[in-house]
PDB file of C-alpha atoms in Angstrom:
ATOM      1  CA  MET A   1      54.238  72.267 163.432  1.00  0.00           C
ATOM      2  CA  PHE A   2      52.978  74.729 161.477  1.00  0.00           C
ATOM      3  CA  GLU A   3      53.067  73.600 158.350  1.00  0.00           C
ATOM      4  CA  ALA A   4      51.547  69.856 159.739  1.00  0.00           C
ATOM      5  CA  LYS A   5      48.793  71.787 161.559  1.00  0.00           C
ATOM      6  CA  LEU A   6      48.205  75.339 160.920  1.00  0.00           C
ATOM      7  CA  LYS A   7      48.986  75.710 157.320  1.00  0.00           C
ATOM      8  CA  PRO A   8      45.843  73.799 156.037  1.00  0.00           C
ATOM      9  CA  ARG A   9      43.335  75.035 158.282  1.00  0.00           C
ATOM     10  CA  LEU A  10      44.988  78.417 156.946  1.00  0.00           C
ATOM     11  CA  GLU A  11      44.380  77.073 153.547  1.00  0.00           C
ATOM     12  CA  THR A  12      41.016  76.096 153.803  1.00  0.00           C
ATOM     13  CA  LEU A  13      39.957  79.448 155.759  1.00  0.00           C
ATOM     14  CA  LEU A  14      41.182  81.351 152.594  1.00  0.00           C
ATOM     15  CA  SER A  15      39.944  79.149 149.709  1.00  0.00           C
ATOM     16  CA  ALA A  16      36.682  80.277 151.271  1.00  0.00           C
ATOM     17  CA  ILE A  17      36.816  83.500 151.527  1.00  0.00           C
ATOM     18  CA  ALA A  18      38.399  83.475 148.105  1.00  0.00           C
ATOM     19  CA  THR A  19      35.589  81.430 146.721  1.00  0.00           C
ATOM     20  CA  LYS A  20      33.509  84.238 147.974  1.00  0.00           C
ATOM     21  CA  MET A  21      35.266  87.287 145.837  1.00  0.00           C
ATOM     22  CA  VAL A  22      35.066  85.599 143.064  1.00  0.00           C
ATOM     23  CA  ALA A  23      31.588  85.398 143.038  1.00  0.00           C
ATOM     24  CA  ILE A  24      31.595  88.850 142.663  1.00  0.00           C
ATOM     25  CA  GLY A  25      34.457  89.298 141.068  1.00  0.00           C
ATOM     26  CA  ILE A  26      36.930  90.471 142.689  1.00  0.00           C
ATOM     27  CA  THR A  27      40.260  89.358 140.897  1.00  0.00           C
ATOM     28  CA  ALA A  28      43.877  87.996 142.056  1.00  0.00           C
ATOM     29  CA  ASN A  29      45.378  91.092 140.697  1.00  0.00           C
ATOM     30  CA  MET A  30      42.332  93.730 142.240  1.00  0.00           C
ATOM     31  CA  VAL A  31      43.366  92.329 145.573  1.00  0.00           C
ATOM     32  CA  THR A  32      47.028  92.363 144.845  1.00  0.00           C
ATOM     33  CA  LEU A  33      46.837  95.856 144.137  1.00  0.00           C
ATOM     34  CA  PHE A  34      44.457  96.777 147.138  1.00  0.00           C
ATOM     35  CA  GLY A  35      47.139  95.439 149.348  1.00  0.00           C
ATOM     36  CA  PHE A  36      49.906  97.201 147.999  1.00  0.00           C
ATOM     37  CA  PHE A  37      47.379 100.765 148.596  1.00  0.00           C
ATOM     38  CA  VAL A  38      46.773  99.794 152.411  1.00  0.00           C
ATOM     39  CA  ASN A  39      50.535  99.735 152.935  1.00  0.00           C
ATOM     40  CA  LEU A  40      51.400 102.742 151.295  1.00  0.00           C
ATOM     41  CA  ILE A  41      48.718 103.633 154.088  1.00  0.00           C
ATOM     42  CA  ALA A  42      50.213 102.206 156.136  1.00  0.00           C
ATOM     43  CA  THR A  43      53.712 103.965 155.647  1.00  0.00           C
ATOM     44  CA  PHE A  44      52.273 106.890 156.075  1.00  0.00           C
ATOM     45  CA  TYR A  45      51.176 106.197 159.372  1.00  0.00           C
ATOM     46  CA  PHE A  46      54.570 104.243 159.955  1.00  0.00           C
ATOM     47  CA  ALA A  47      56.726 107.692 158.707  1.00  0.00           C
ATOM     48  CA  THR A  48      55.047 110.196 161.157  1.00  0.00           C
ATOM     49  CA  GLY A  49      54.945 108.330 164.404  1.00  0.00           C
ATOM     50  CA  HIS A  50      50.668 106.733 163.971  1.00  0.00           C
ATOM     51  CA  LEU A  51      52.669 103.383 165.142  1.00  0.00           C
ATOM     52  CA  ILE A  52      49.480 101.494 166.543  1.00  0.00           C
ATOM     53  CA  THR A  53      47.414 102.679 162.873  1.00  0.00           C
ATOM     54  CA  GLY A  54      50.615 101.435 161.128  1.00  0.00           C
ATOM     55  CA  GLY A  55      51.259  98.217 163.250  1.00  0.00           C
ATOM     56  CA  ILE A  56      47.833  96.992 162.091  1.00  0.00           C
ATOM     57  CA  LEU A  57      47.678  98.034 158.422  1.00  0.00           C
ATOM     58  CA  ILE A  58      50.960  96.139 157.925  1.00  0.00           C
ATOM     59  CA  LEU A  59      49.579  93.192 159.598  1.00  0.00           C
ATOM     60  CA  PHE A  60      46.299  93.459 157.325  1.00  0.00           C
ATOM     61  CA  GLY A  61      47.594  94.992 154.177  1.00  0.00           C
ATOM     62  CA  GLY A  62      50.090  91.917 154.796  1.00  0.00           C
ATOM     63  CA  SER A  63      47.667  88.881 154.937  1.00  0.00           C
ATOM     64  CA  PHE A  64      46.756  90.312 151.582  1.00  0.00           C
ATOM     65  CA  ASP A  65      49.778  88.374 150.217  1.00  0.00           C
ATOM     66  CA  MET A  66      48.271  85.097 150.958  1.00  0.00           C
ATOM     67  CA  ILE A  67      44.488  86.316 150.011  1.00  0.00           C
ATOM     68  CA  ASP A  68      45.783  86.981 145.698  1.00  0.00           C
ATOM     69  CA  GLY A  69      47.095  83.720 146.033  1.00  0.00           C
ATOM     70  CA  ALA A  70      44.663  81.882 146.754  1.00  0.00           C
ATOM     71  CA  VAL A  71      42.440  84.084 144.761  1.00  0.00           C
ATOM     72  CA  ALA A  72      43.597  82.616 141.613  1.00  0.00           C
ATOM     73  CA  ARG A  73      43.536  79.036 142.820  1.00  0.00           C
ATOM     74  CA  ALA A  74      39.820  79.837 142.671  1.00  0.00           C
ATOM     75  CA  GLN A  75      39.757  81.509 139.443  1.00  0.00           C
ATOM     76  CA  SER A  76      41.656  78.586 138.200  1.00  0.00           C
ATOM     77  CA  SER A  77      43.570  81.522 136.527  1.00  0.00           C
ATOM     78  CA  LEU A  78      47.519  80.517 137.950  1.00  0.00           C
ATOM     79  CA  ARG A  79      49.067  82.974 135.271  1.00  0.00           C
ATOM     80  CA  LEU A  80      52.524  83.951 134.600  1.00  0.00           C
ATOM     81  CA  SER A  81      52.078  87.652 134.588  1.00  0.00           C
ATOM     82  CA  GLY A  82      50.169  87.741 137.922  1.00  0.00           C
ATOM     83  CA  ALA A  83      52.596  85.932 139.686  1.00  0.00           C
ATOM     84  CA  LEU A  84      55.017  88.513 137.697  1.00  0.00           C
ATOM     85  CA  LEU A  85      52.973  91.127 139.595  1.00  0.00           C
ATOM     86  CA  ASP A  86      52.008  89.998 142.942  1.00  0.00           C
ATOM     87  CA  SER A  87      56.413  89.152 143.359  1.00  0.00           C
ATOM     88  CA  VAL A  88      57.067  93.229 141.947  1.00  0.00           C
ATOM     89  CA  ILE A  89      54.535  94.377 144.149  1.00  0.00           C
ATOM     90  CA  ASP A  90      55.733  92.410 147.167  1.00  0.00           C
ATOM     91  CA  ARG A  91      58.924  94.176 147.036  1.00  0.00           C
ATOM     92  CA  TYR A  92      57.226  97.522 146.548  1.00  0.00           C
ATOM     93  CA  SER A  93      55.733  97.331 149.430  1.00  0.00           C
ATOM     94  CA  GLU A  94      58.519  95.499 151.488  1.00  0.00           C
ATOM     95  CA  GLY A  95      60.444  98.559 150.349  1.00  0.00           C
ATOM     96  CA  PHE A  96      57.915 101.391 151.251  1.00  0.00           C
ATOM     97  CA  LEU A  97      57.237 100.194 154.403  1.00  0.00           C
ATOM     98  CA  PHE A  98      61.593 100.114 155.205  1.00  0.00           C
ATOM     99  CA  LEU A  99      60.622 103.666 154.516  1.00  0.00           C
ATOM    100  CA  GLY A 100      58.499 104.544 156.906  1.00  0.00           C
ATOM    101  CA  ALA A 101      60.357 102.666 159.349  1.00  0.00           C
ATOM    102  CA  LEU A 102      63.822 104.977 158.361  1.00  0.00           C
ATOM    103  CA  ILE A 103      62.275 108.717 158.246  1.00  0.00           C
ATOM    104  CA  TYR A 104      60.364 107.275 161.469  1.00  0.00           C
ATOM    105  CA  PHE A 105      63.881 106.884 163.330  1.00  0.00           C
ATOM    106  CA  TYR A 106      65.398 109.961 160.895  1.00  0.00           C
ATOM    107  CA  ASN A 107      62.512 112.086 163.080  1.00  0.00           C
ATOM    108  CA  LEU A 108      64.351 110.725 165.969  1.00  0.00           C
ATOM    109  CA  GLU A 109      67.259 111.745 165.523  1.00  0.00           C
ATOM    110  CA  SER A 110      68.371 107.950 165.955  1.00  0.00           C
ATOM    111  CA  LEU A 111      71.577 107.028 163.244  1.00  0.00           C
ATOM    112  CA  LEU A 112      70.910 103.576 164.571  1.00  0.00           C
ATOM    113  CA  GLY A 113      67.624 103.372 163.385  1.00  0.00           C
ATOM    114  CA  VAL A 114      68.252 104.623 160.274  1.00  0.00           C
ATOM    115  CA  ILE A 115      71.460 102.173 159.873  1.00  0.00           C
ATOM    116  CA  LEU A 116      69.407  99.297 160.850  1.00  0.00           C
ATOM    117  CA  ALA A 117      66.084  99.994 158.944  1.00  0.00           C
ATOM    118  CA  PHE A 118      67.840  99.910 155.786  1.00  0.00           C
ATOM    119  CA  ALA A 119      70.155  97.022 156.074  1.00  0.00           C
ATOM    120  CA  ALA A 120      66.221  95.174 156.806  1.00  0.00           C
ATOM    121  CA  TRP A 121      65.137  96.450 154.391  1.00  0.00           C
ATOM    122  CA  PHE A 122      68.085  95.131 151.984  1.00  0.00           C
ATOM    123  CA  GLY A 123      67.769  91.687 153.806  1.00  0.00           C
ATOM    124  CA  SER A 124      64.482  91.559 152.975  1.00  0.00           C
ATOM    125  CA  ILE A 125      65.580  91.818 148.687  1.00  0.00           C
ATOM    126  CA  LEU A 126      68.216  89.791 148.961  1.00  0.00           C
ATOM    127  CA  VAL A 127      65.743  86.948 150.740  1.00  0.00           C
ATOM    128  CA  SER A 128      63.742  87.471 147.469  1.00  0.00           C
ATOM    129  CA  TYR A 129      66.648  87.945 144.740  1.00  0.00           C
ATOM    130  CA  VAL A 130      68.705  84.992 146.083  1.00  0.00           C
ATOM    131  CA  ARG A 131      65.626  82.569 145.600  1.00  0.00           C
ATOM    132  CA  ALA A 132      64.230  83.988 142.014  1.00  0.00           C
ATOM    133  CA  ARG A 133      67.870  83.982 141.111  1.00  0.00           C
ATOM    134  CA  ALA A 134      67.663  79.862 142.390  1.00  0.00           C
ATOM    135  CA  GLU A 135      64.353  79.417 140.154  1.00  0.00           C
ATOM    136  CA  GLY A 136      65.475  81.074 137.532  1.00  0.00           C
ATOM    137  CA  LEU A 137      68.267  78.334 137.382  1.00  0.00           C
ATOM    138  CA  GLN A 138      65.852  75.459 138.136  1.00  0.00           C
ATOM    139  CA  ILE A 139      66.368  74.876 141.081  1.00  0.00           C
ATOM    140  CA  THR A 140      63.788  75.458 144.121  1.00  0.00           C
ATOM    141  CA  CYS A 141      65.175  77.516 147.015  1.00  0.00           C
ATOM    142  CA  THR A 142      62.547  77.889 149.470  1.00  0.00           C
ATOM    143  CA  VAL A 143      65.004  77.510 152.429  1.00  0.00           C
ATOM    144  CA  GLY A 144      65.304  79.704 155.306  1.00  0.00           C
ATOM    145  CA  LEU A 145      63.579  81.445 158.759  1.00  0.00           C
ATOM    146  CA  MET A 146      62.982  84.861 157.572  1.00  0.00           C
ATOM    147  CA  GLN A 147      60.259  84.266 154.616  1.00  0.00           C
ATOM    148  CA  ARG A 148      58.763  86.908 153.666  1.00  0.00           C
ATOM    149  CA  PRO A 149      54.820  86.562 155.340  1.00  0.00           C
ATOM    150  CA  GLU A 150      57.454  86.353 158.888  1.00  0.00           C
ATOM    151  CA  ARG A 151      58.825  89.465 158.253  1.00  0.00           C
ATOM    152  CA  ILE A 152      55.762  90.496 157.871  1.00  0.00           C
ATOM    153  CA  ILE A 153      54.563  89.629 160.805  1.00  0.00           C
ATOM    154  CA  LEU A 154      57.176  90.637 163.252  1.00  0.00           C
ATOM    155  CA  LEU A 155      57.649  94.298 161.050  1.00  0.00           C
ATOM    156  CA  GLY A 156      53.790  94.861 162.038  1.00  0.00           C
ATOM    157  CA  THR A 157      53.682  93.503 165.313  1.00  0.00           C
ATOM    158  CA  GLY A 158      57.135  95.569 166.636  1.00  0.00           C
ATOM    159  CA  THR A 159      55.304  98.234 165.482  1.00  0.00           C
ATOM    160  CA  LEU A 160      52.211  97.739 167.421  1.00  0.00           C
ATOM    161  CA  ILE A 161      53.574  96.707 170.589  1.00  0.00           C
ATOM    162  CA  GLN A 162      55.805  99.939 170.391  1.00  0.00           C
ATOM    163  CA  GLY A 163      52.706 102.202 169.843  1.00  0.00           C
ATOM    164  CA  ILE A 164      50.869 100.364 172.487  1.00  0.00           C
ATOM    165  CA  LEU A 165      53.854 101.241 175.037  1.00  0.00           C
ATOM    166  CA  TRP A 166      54.450 105.216 173.831  1.00  0.00           C
ATOM    167  CA  ASP A 167      52.972 106.610 176.547  1.00  0.00           C
ATOM    168  CA  LYS A 168      54.189 104.370 179.177  1.00  0.00           C
ATOM    169  CA  PHE A 169      57.763 104.199 179.425  1.00  0.00           C
ATOM    170  CA  PRO A 170      59.506 107.430 178.100  1.00  0.00           C
ATOM    171  CA  MET A 171      62.459 105.535 176.980  1.00  0.00           C
ATOM    172  CA  ILE A 172      60.750 103.583 174.425  1.00  0.00           C
ATOM    173  CA  GLN A 173      59.176 106.538 173.399  1.00  0.00           C
ATOM    174  CA  SER A 174      62.509 108.851 172.839  1.00  0.00           C
ATOM    175  CA  THR A 175      64.319 105.576 171.316  1.00  0.00           C
ATOM    176  CA  GLY A 176      62.185 103.529 169.337  1.00  0.00           C
ATOM    177  CA  LEU A 177      64.097 100.790 171.731  1.00  0.00           C
ATOM    178  CA  ILE A 178      61.055  97.935 170.647  1.00  0.00           C
ATOM    179  CA  LEU A 179      61.419  98.898 166.579  1.00  0.00           C
ATOM    180  CA  LEU A 180      65.206  98.476 167.177  1.00  0.00           C
ATOM    181  CA  CYS A 181      65.099  95.569 168.690  1.00  0.00           C
ATOM    182  CA  THR A 182      62.760  94.269 166.097  1.00  0.00           C
ATOM    183  CA  LEU A 183      64.910  96.258 162.839  1.00  0.00           C
ATOM    184  CA  GLY A 184      67.776  94.560 164.455  1.00  0.00           C
ATOM    185  CA  ILE A 185      65.985  90.805 164.891  1.00  0.00           C
ATOM    186  CA  LEU A 186      64.982  91.064 160.954  1.00  0.00           C
ATOM    187  CA  THR A 187      68.340  92.695 160.041  1.00  0.00           C
ATOM    188  CA  PHE A 188      69.994  90.160 161.192  1.00  0.00           C
ATOM    189  CA  THR A 189      68.128  86.747 160.271  1.00  0.00           C
ATOM    190  CA  SER A 190      67.468  88.350 156.725  1.00  0.00           C
ATOM    191  CA  HIS A 191      70.977  87.872 155.998  1.00  0.00           C
ATOM    192  CA  VAL A 192      71.507  84.549 157.785  1.00  0.00           C
ATOM    193  CA  THR A 193      68.352  83.460 155.162  1.00  0.00           C
ATOM    194  CA  ALA A 194      69.833  85.058 152.750  1.00  0.00           C
ATOM    195  CA  VAL A 195      72.938  83.886 152.960  1.00  0.00           C
ATOM    196  CA  HIS A 196      71.520  80.259 153.827  1.00  0.00           C
ATOM    197  CA  ARG A 197      69.630  79.962 150.581  1.00  0.00           C
ATOM    198  CA  LEU A 198      73.263  80.649 148.667  1.00  0.00           C
ATOM    199  CA  ILE A 199      75.091  78.324 150.338  1.00  0.00           C
ATOM    200  CA  PHE A 200      71.610  75.609 149.798  1.00  0.00           C
ATOM    201  CA  SER A 201      71.580  76.960 145.932  1.00  0.00           C
ATOM    202  CA  TYR A 202      75.510  76.601 145.389  1.00  0.00           C
ATOM    203  CA  HIS A 203      75.400  73.715 146.445  1.00  0.00           C
ATOM    204  CA  GLU A 204      72.700  72.323 144.806  1.00  0.00           C
ATOM    205  CA  LEU A 205      74.214  73.533 141.299  1.00  0.00           C
ATOM    206  CA  ASN A 206      77.140  72.138 141.971  1.00  0.00           C
ATOM    207  CA  HIS A 207      75.452  68.314 142.228  1.00  0.00           C
TER     208      HIS A 207
END
């Protein structure tokens, strides 16, 4: 349903935004690096417990991951160097965001939260790695539920909800319950996606 209805509309909107950016001299690499900068700020707010601000910034920073590709297309400059920069910066961005989650749970003295933050980060890396390795072997591998946009939306939304409910429910405040559930879902679905991609690529290579 997303592919059929929402994605074409989103691409039309992004194309219009990208055209205006290109007209004022903004490049795709500039958008990529600005998104990374936003994610660094989000990490600081996340780690220090300012979750409403952190959640908003996570979602805002994630939006630039879609915009930079649209800007590159508007420039008619889909260079491999830009694609490489985008991929590496995306991994750094996610790494810092999960570091923010780890520090947040460390400050809450929650061993479970620390473990889930690491496990979710590890799963997100594997999702990207299996795809990159498969594509290096000439296999198109985009299968699976928890791709990067879904991960960022889930993490940002969970962080925002945790912040909104912080003062209203003592249990949520003391345990980080919403974020624990968010990271649990991210951990499970990311590793399932990584294994799905591995099985898919393995079978494709054996055909």
